[in-house]
CSV table of C-alpha atoms and ligand atoms in Angstrom, one decimal:
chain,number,residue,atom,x,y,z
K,526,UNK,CA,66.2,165.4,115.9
K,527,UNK,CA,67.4,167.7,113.1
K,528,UNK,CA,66.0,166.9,109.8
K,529,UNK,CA,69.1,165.2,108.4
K,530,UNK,CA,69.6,162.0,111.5
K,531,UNK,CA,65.4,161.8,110.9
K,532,UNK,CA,66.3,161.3,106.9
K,533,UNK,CA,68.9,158.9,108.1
K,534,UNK,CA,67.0,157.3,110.5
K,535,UNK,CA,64.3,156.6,107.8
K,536,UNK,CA,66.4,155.3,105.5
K,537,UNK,CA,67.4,152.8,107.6
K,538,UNK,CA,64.3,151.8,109.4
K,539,UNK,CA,62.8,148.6,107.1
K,540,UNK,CA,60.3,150.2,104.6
K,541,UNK,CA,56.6,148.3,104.8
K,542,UNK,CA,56.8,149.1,101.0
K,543,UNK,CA,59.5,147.1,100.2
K,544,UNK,CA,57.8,144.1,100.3
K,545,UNK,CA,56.4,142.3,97.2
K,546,UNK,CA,52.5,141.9,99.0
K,547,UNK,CA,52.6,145.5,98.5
K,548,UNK,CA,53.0,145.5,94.7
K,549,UNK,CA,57.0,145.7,94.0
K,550,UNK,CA,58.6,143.0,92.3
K,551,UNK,CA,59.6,140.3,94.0
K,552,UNK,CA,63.1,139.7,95.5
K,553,UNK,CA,63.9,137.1,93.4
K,554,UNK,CA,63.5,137.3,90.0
K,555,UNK,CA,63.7,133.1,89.9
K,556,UNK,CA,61.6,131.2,92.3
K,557,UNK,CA,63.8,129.7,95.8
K,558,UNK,CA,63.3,125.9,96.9
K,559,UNK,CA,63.5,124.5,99.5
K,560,UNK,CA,64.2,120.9,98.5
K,561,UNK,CA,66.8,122.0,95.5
K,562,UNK,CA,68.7,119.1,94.2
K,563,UNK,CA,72.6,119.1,95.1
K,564,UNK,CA,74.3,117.7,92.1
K,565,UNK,CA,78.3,117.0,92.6
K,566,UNK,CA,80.6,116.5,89.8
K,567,UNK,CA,79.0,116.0,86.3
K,568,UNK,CA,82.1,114.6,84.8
K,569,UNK,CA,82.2,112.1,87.3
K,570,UNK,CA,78.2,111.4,86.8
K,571,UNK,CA,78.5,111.2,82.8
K,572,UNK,CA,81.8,108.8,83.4
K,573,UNK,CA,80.0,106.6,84.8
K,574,UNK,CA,76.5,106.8,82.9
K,575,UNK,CA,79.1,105.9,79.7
K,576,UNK,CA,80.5,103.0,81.7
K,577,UNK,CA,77.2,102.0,82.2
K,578,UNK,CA,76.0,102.1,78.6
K,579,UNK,CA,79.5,100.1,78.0
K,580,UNK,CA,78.6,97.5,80.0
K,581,UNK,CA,74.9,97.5,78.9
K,582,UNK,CA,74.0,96.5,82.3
K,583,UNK,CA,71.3,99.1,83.6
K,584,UNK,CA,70.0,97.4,86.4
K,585,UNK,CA,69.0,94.1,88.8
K,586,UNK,CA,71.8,94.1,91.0
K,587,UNK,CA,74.6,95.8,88.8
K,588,UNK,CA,77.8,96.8,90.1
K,589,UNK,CA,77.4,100.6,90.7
K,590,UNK,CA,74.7,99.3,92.5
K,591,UNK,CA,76.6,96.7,95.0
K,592,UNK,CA,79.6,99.6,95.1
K,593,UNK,CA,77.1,102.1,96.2
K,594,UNK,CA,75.6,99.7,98.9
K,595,UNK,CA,79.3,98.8,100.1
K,596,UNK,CA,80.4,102.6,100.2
K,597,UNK,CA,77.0,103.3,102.6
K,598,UNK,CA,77.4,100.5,104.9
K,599,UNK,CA,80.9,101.8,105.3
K,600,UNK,CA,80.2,105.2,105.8
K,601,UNK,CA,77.3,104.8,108.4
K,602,UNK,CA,79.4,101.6,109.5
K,603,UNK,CA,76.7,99.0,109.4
K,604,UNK,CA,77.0,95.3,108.0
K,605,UNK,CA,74.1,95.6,105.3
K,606,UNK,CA,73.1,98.0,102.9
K,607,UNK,CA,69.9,97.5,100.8
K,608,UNK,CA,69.5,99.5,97.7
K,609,UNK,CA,66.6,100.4,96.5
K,610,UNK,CA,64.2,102.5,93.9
K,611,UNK,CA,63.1,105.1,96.9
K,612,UNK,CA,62.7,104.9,100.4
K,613,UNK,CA,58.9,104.5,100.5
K,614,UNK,CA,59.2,101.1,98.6
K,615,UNK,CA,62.3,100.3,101.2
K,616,UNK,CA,60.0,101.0,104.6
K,617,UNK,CA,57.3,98.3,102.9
K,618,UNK,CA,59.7,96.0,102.3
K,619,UNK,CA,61.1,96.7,106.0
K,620,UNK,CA,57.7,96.0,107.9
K,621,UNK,CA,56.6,93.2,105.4
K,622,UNK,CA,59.9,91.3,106.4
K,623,UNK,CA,60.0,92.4,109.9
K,624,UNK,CA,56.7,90.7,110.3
K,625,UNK,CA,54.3,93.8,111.4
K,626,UNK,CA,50.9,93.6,111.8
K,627,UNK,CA,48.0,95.0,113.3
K,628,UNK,CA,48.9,98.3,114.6
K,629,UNK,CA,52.4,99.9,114.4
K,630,UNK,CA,52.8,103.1,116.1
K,631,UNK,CA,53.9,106.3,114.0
K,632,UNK,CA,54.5,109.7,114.5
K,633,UNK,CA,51.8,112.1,113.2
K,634,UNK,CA,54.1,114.2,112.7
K,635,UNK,CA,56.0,112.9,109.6
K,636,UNK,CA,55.5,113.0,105.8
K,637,UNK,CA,53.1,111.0,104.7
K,638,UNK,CA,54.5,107.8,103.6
K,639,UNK,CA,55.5,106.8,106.6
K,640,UNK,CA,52.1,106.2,107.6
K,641,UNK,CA,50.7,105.0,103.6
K,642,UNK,CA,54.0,102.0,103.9
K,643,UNK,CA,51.6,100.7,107.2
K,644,UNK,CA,48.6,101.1,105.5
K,645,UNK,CA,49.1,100.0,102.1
K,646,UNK,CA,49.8,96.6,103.7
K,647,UNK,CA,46.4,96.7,105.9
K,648,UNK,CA,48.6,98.0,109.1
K,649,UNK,CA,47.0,100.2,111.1
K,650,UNK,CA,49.0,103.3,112.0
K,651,UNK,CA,48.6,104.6,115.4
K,652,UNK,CA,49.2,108.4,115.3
K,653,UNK,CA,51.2,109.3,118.4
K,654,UNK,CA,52.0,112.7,119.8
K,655,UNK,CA,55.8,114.3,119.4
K,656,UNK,CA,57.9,116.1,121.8
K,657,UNK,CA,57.2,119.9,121.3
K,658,UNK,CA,61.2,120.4,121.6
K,659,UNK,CA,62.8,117.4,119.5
K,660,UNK,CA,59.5,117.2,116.8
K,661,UNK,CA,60.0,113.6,117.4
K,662,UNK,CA,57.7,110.6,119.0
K,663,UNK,CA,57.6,111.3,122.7
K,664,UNK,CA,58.4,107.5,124.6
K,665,UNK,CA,56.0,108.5,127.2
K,666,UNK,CA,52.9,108.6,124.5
K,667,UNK,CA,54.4,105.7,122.6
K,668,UNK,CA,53.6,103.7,125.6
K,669,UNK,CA,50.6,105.0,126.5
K,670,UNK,CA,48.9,103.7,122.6
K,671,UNK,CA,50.5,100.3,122.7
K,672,UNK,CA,47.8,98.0,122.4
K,673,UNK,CA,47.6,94.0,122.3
K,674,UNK,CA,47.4,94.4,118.8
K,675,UNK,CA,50.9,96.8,118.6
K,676,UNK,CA,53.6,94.9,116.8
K,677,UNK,CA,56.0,97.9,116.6
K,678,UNK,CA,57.0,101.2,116.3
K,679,UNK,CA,58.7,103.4,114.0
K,680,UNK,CA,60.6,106.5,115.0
K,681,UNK,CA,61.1,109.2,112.5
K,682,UNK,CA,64.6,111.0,112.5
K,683,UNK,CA,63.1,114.3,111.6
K,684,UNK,CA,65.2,117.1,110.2
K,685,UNK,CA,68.2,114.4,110.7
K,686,UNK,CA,67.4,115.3,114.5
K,687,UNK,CA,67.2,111.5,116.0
K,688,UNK,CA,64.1,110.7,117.7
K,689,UNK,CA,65.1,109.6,121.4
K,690,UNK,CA,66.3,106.0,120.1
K,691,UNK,CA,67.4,105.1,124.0
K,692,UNK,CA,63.6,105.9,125.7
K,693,UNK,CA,62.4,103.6,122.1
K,694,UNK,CA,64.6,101.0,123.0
K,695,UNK,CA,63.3,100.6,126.6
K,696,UNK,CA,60.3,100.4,125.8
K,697,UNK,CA,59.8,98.0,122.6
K,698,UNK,CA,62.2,95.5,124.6
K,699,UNK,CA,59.9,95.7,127.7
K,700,UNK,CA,56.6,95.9,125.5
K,701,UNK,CA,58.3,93.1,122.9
K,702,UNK,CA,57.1,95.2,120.1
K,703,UNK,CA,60.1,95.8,116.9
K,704,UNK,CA,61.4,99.1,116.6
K,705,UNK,CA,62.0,100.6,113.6
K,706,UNK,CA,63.2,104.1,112.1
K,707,UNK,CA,62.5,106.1,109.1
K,708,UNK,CA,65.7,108.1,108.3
K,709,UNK,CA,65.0,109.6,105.6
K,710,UNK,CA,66.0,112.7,106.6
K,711,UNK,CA,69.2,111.7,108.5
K,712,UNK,CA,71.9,110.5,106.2
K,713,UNK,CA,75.4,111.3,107.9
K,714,UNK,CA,73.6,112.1,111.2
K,715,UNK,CA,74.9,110.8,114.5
K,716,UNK,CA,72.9,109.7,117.6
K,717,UNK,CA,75.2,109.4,120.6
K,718,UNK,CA,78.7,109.6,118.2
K,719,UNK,CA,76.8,107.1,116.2
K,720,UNK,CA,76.1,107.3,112.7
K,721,UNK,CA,72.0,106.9,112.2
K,722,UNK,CA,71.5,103.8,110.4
K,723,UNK,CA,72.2,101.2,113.2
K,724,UNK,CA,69.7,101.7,115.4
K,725,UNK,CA,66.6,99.6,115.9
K,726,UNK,CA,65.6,96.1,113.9
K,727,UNK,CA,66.6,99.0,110.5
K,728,UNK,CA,67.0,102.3,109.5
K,729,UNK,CA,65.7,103.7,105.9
K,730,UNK,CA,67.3,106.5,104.2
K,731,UNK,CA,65.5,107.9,101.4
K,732,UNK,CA,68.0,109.7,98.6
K,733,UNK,CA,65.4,111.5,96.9
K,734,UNK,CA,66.1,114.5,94.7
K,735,UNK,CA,65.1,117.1,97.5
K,736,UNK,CA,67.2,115.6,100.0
K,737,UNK,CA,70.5,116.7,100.6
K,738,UNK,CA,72.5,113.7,99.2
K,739,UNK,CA,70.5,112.1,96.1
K,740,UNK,CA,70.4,109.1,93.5
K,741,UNK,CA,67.8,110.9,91.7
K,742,UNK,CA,65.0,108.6,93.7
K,743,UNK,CA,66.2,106.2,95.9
K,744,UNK,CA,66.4,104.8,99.4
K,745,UNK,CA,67.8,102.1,101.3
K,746,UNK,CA,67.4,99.6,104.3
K,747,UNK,CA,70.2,99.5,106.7
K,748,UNK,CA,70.7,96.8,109.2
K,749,UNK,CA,72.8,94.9,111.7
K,750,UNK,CA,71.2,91.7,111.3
K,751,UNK,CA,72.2,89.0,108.5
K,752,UNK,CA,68.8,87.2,108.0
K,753,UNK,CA,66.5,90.5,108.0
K,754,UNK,CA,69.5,91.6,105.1
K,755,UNK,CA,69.1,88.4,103.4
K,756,UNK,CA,65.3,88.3,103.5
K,757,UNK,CA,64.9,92.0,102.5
K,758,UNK,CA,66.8,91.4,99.5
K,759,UNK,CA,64.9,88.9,98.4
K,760,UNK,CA,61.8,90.7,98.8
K,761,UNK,CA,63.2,93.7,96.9
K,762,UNK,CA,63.5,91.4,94.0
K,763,UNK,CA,60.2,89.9,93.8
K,764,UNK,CA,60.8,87.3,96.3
K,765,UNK,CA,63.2,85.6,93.9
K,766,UNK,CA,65.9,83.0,95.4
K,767,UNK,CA,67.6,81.8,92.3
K,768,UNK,CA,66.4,82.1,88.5
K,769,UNK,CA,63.5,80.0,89.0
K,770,UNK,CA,62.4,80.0,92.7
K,771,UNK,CA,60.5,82.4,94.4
K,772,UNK,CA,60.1,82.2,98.5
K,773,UNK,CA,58.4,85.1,99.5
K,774,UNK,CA,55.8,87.8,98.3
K,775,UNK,CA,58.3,90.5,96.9
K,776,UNK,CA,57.9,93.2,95.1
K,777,UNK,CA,60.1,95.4,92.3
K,778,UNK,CA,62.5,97.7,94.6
K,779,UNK,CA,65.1,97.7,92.7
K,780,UNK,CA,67.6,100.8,92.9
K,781,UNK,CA,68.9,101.4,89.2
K,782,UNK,CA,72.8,101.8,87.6
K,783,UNK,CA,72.0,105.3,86.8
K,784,UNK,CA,70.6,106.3,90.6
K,785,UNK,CA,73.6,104.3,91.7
K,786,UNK,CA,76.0,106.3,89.5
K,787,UNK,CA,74.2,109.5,91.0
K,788,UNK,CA,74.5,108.4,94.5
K,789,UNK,CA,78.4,107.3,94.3
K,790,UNK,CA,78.7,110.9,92.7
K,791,UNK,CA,76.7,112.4,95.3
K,792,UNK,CA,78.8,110.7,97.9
K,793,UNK,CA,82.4,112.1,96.3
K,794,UNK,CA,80.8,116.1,97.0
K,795,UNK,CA,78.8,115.0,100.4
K,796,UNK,CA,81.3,116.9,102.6
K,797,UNK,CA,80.5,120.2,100.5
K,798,UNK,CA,77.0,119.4,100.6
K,799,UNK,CA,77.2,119.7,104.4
K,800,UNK,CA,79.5,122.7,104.6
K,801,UNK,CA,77.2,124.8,102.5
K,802,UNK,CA,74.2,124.0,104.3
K,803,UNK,CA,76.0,124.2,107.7
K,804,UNK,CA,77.0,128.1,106.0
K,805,UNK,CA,73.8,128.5,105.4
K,806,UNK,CA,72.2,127.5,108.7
K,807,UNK,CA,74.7,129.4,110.5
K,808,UNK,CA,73.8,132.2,108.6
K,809,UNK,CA,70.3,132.1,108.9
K,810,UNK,CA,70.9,131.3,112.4
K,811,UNK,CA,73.0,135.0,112.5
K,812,UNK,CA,70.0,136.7,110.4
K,813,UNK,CA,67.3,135.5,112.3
K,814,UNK,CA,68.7,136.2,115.5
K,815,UNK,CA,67.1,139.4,116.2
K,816,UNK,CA,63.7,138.6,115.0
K,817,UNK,CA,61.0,138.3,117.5
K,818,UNK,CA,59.2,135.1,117.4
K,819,UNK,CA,61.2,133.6,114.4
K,820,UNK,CA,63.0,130.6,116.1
K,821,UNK,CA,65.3,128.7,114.0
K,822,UNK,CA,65.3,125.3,115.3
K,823,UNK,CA,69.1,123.9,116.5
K,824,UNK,CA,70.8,121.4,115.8
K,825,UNK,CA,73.0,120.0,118.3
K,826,UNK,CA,76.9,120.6,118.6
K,827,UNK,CA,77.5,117.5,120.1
K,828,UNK,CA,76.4,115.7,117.3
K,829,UNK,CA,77.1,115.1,113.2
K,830,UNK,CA,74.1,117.1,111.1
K,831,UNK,CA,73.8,116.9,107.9
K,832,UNK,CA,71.5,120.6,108.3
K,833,UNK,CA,69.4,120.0,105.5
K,834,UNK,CA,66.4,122.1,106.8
K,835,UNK,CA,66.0,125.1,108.1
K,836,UNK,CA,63.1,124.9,110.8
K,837,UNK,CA,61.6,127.9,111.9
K,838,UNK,CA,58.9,127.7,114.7
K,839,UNK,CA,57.1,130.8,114.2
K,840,UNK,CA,55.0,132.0,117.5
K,841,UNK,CA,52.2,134.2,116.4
K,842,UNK,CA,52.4,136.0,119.8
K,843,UNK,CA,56.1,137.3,119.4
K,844,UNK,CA,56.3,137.9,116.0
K,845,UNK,CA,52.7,139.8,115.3
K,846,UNK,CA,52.3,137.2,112.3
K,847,UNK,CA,51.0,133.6,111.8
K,848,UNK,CA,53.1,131.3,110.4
K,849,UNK,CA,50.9,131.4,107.2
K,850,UNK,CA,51.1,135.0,106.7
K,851,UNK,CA,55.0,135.0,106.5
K,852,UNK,CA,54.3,132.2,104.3
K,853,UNK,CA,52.7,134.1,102.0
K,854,UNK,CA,55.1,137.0,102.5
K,855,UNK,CA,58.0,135.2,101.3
K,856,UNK,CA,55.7,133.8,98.5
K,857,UNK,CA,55.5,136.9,97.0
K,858,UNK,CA,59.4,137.2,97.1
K,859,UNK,CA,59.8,134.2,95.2
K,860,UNK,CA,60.8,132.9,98.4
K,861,UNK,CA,59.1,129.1,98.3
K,862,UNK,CA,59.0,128.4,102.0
K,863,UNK,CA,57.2,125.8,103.0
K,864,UNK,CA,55.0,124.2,105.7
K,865,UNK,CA,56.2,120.3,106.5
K,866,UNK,CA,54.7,118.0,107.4
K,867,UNK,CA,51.3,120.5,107.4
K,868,UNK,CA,48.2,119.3,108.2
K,869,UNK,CA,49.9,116.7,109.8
K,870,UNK,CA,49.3,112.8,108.5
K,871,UNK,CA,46.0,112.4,111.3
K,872,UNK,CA,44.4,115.3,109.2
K,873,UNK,CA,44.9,113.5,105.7
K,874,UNK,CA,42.8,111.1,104.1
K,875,UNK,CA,42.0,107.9,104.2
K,876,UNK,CA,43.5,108.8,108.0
K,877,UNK,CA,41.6,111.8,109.1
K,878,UNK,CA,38.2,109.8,108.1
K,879,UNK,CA,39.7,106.6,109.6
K,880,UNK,CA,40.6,108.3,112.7
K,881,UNK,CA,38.3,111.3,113.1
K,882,UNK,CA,39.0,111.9,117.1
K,883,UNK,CA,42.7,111.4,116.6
K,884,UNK,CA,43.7,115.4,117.1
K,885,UNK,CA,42.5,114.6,120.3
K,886,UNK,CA,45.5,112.8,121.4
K,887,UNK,CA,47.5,114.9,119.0
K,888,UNK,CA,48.1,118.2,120.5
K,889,UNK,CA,51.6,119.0,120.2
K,890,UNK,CA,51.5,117.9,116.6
K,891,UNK,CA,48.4,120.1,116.1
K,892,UNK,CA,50.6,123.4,117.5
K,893,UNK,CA,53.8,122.3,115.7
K,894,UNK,CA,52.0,121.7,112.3
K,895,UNK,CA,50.6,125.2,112.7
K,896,UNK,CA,53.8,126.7,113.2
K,897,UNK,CA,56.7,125.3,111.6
K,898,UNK,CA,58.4,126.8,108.3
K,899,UNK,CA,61.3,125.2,106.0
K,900,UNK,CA,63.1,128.0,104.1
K,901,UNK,CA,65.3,127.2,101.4
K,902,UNK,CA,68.8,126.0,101.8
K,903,UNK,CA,71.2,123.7,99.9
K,904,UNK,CA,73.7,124.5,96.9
K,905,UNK,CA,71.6,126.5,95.1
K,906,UNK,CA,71.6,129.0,98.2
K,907,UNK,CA,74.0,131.5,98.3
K,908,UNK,CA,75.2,134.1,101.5
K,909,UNK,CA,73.5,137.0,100.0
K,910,UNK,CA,70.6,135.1,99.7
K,911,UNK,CA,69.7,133.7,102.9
K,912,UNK,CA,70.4,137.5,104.3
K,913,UNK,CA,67.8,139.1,101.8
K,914,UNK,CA,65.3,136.1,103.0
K,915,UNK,CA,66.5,137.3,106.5
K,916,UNK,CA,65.9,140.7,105.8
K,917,UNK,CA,62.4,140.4,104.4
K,918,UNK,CA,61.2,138.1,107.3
K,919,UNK,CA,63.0,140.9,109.8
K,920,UNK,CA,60.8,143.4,107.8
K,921,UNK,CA,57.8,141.6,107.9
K,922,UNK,CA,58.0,141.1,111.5
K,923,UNK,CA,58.9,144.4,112.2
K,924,UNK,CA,56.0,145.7,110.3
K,925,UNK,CA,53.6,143.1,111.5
K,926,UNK,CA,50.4,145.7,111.6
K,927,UNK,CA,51.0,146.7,108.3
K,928,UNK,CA,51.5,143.4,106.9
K,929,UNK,CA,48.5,142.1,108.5
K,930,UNK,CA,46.2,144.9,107.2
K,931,UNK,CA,47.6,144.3,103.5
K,932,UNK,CA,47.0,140.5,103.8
K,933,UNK,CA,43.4,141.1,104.7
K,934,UNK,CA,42.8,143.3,102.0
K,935,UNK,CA,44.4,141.6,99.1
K,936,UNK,CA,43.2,137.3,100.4
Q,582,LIG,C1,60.2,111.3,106.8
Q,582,LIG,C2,60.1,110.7,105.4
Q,582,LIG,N1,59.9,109.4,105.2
Q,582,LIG,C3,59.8,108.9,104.0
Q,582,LIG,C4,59.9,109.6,102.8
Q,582,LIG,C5,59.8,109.0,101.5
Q,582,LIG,O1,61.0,109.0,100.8
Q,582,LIG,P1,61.0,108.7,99.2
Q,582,LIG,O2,60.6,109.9,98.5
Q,582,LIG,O3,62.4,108.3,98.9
Q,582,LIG,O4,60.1,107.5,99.0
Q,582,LIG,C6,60.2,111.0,102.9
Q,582,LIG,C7,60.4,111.8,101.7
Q,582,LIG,O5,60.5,112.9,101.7
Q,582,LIG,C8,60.3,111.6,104.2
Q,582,LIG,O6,60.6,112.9,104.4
């Protein structure tokens, strides 16, 4: 090799020293999110927070509120949409109306209030094991923890990927248990050409600020069925049925005008919301192609994504690096990755007390929990970006020895 291809060469291999763990500034001068807000048009949102103030009508049931509900049945294509102040408060309301009690069987694998909305009503959850592929409830451990005491199951859409509604179905109509799905995640994603959100007894969204389509907080319960509707809304509102009647134990779940005005604005920019993040995926996808060991998680063709996250499943054995060492490589970049739904919900208190042999039937969610990463995505993400987070994770990997040493010398 004469001495100028070997300079050449050098220059191109990845430098270990690049990297921020090793003392140089970070990448990014400005911390990355993953999670950061998309906000549409702001003449649009100020319009209608003036309109608001005009009509001095802020919230219980005001009109932005029954347009936004009208414009998401329509776009998922279901006959009732419930507004309300997040989608925590909206899965309570679900099981109290539904009727659940005793145990309800949940994914592990899920953020954690899918599990407190059971518990904070005295409803056991039953942590049940995912599929290693999908990351959601696998129907043949769903059947195995029904119990005389089950009274239903809810499937979590995770990452907008739906759980596999059709095995669900089978079995809560032969078990006679409700089914149930939490959503959140899967705004404008399809199951089967179907828009999520008519599956099941309901479907709650959650438009919090991190999600890809937002009403600042907010959620909603989606359903086929008149009575549930009528029953849900009544609970939302304290249980009122008139000015003067009350009927059921209800609680305040109230969306607000000015999440409502946020969420119609939100839904006039949704189709750039997905674009970008679909760029961004597919970009990642491209970037991440060639690293060992770094698997971005698919989404899949046949269906409509919303690609809000960006899963990697990092496998210690291929890439030379645990999932919590690139971690805390892209830390150091600025680069905010994160790991969901880490320790997993079995592992967190009061559960992990509760439940103290539960890993036991657990073991995909323990291995998934251990290696799944979110990197950041979303509007605030641009193409240069995601290839300089591309870049550093390709460097790391490459460089795994030496990345490994630093760790252990500097934690
Ligand atoms: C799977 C899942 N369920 C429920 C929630 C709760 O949503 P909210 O923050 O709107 O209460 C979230 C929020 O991140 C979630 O990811």
């Amino acid at each position: 090799m004469t001495g100028e291809t070997a300079m050449f060469e050098a220059a191109l291999k990845p430098q270990l020293q690049d990297l921020a763990i090793f003392g140089r500034a970070p990448a990014f001068a400005e911390a990355l999110h993953v999670g950061r807000p998309n906000v549409g048009s702001r003449e649009r949102l100020l319009e209608r927070i003036n309109d608001m103030l005009d009509r001095n009508w802020l919230t219980n049931d005001g009109p932005f509120v029954r347009e936004f509900e009208k414009r998401i049945a329509q776009f998922v294509g279901v006959r009732h949409c419930i507004a309300m102040c997040n989608a925590t408060v909206s899965l309570e309301i679900a099981i109290r109306a539904l009727g659940l009690t005793g145990e309800v069987i949940v994914p592990s694998f899920t953020f954690i209030a899918t599990a407190h909305a059971l518990q904070w009503q005295e409803i056991t959850p039953v942590f049940c094991d995912i599929d290693s592929k999908t990351h959601t409830l696998d129907p043949a451990q769903v059947e195995k923890m029904i119990t005389p005491r089950t009274t239903g199951i809810i499937g979590v859409h995770t990452w907008g990927r739906a759980c596999d509604i059709d095995g669900l179905e089978e079995i809560a109509h032969r078990r006679n248990v409700q089914l149930l799905f939490d959503a959140a995640h899967a705004f404008g994603c399809s199951y089967r050409d179907r828009l999520i959100g008519g599956f099941g007894s309901c479907e709650v969204l959650s438009f919090h600020a991190t999600k890809f389509f937002n009403s600042f907080e907010g959620g909603a319960v989606l359903t086929n069925d008149d009575s549930l509707a009528e029953k849900i809304r009544l609970m939302r509102n304290f249980g009122f049925h008139g000015y003067d009647r009350v009927i059921y134990i209800g609680t305040n779940g109230k969306m607000t005008e000015v999440c409502a005005a946020m969420g119609l604005t939100s839904l006039e920019s949704i189709e750039t919301f997905v674009e970008i993040n679909r760029r961004n995926y597919d970009d990642y996808r491209r970037g991440l192609a060639d690293v060992p060991g770094v698997n971005l998680l698919a989404y899949d063709e046949r269906e409509q994504s919303n690609y809000q996250y960006i899963v990697c499943e990092v496998d210690e054995a291929a890439a030379g690096l645990t999932r919590d060492e690139l971690v805390q490589v892209l830390t150091a970049e600025n680069v905010l990755a994160r790991r969901y739904f880490f320790p997993g919900c079995h592992q967190m208190e009061p559960y992990r007390s509760y439940f103290p042999h539960a890993h036991l039937v657990l073991p995909e969610t323990e291995k998934l929990c251990r290696r799944v990463m979110l990197l950041p995505t979303g509007t605030a993400i641009n193409r240069d970006t995601v290839s300089q987070v591309c870049r550093i994770i390709g460097i790391a990997v490459a460089q795994a020895a030496g990345v490994k040493a630093q760790l252990a010398k500097t934690h």
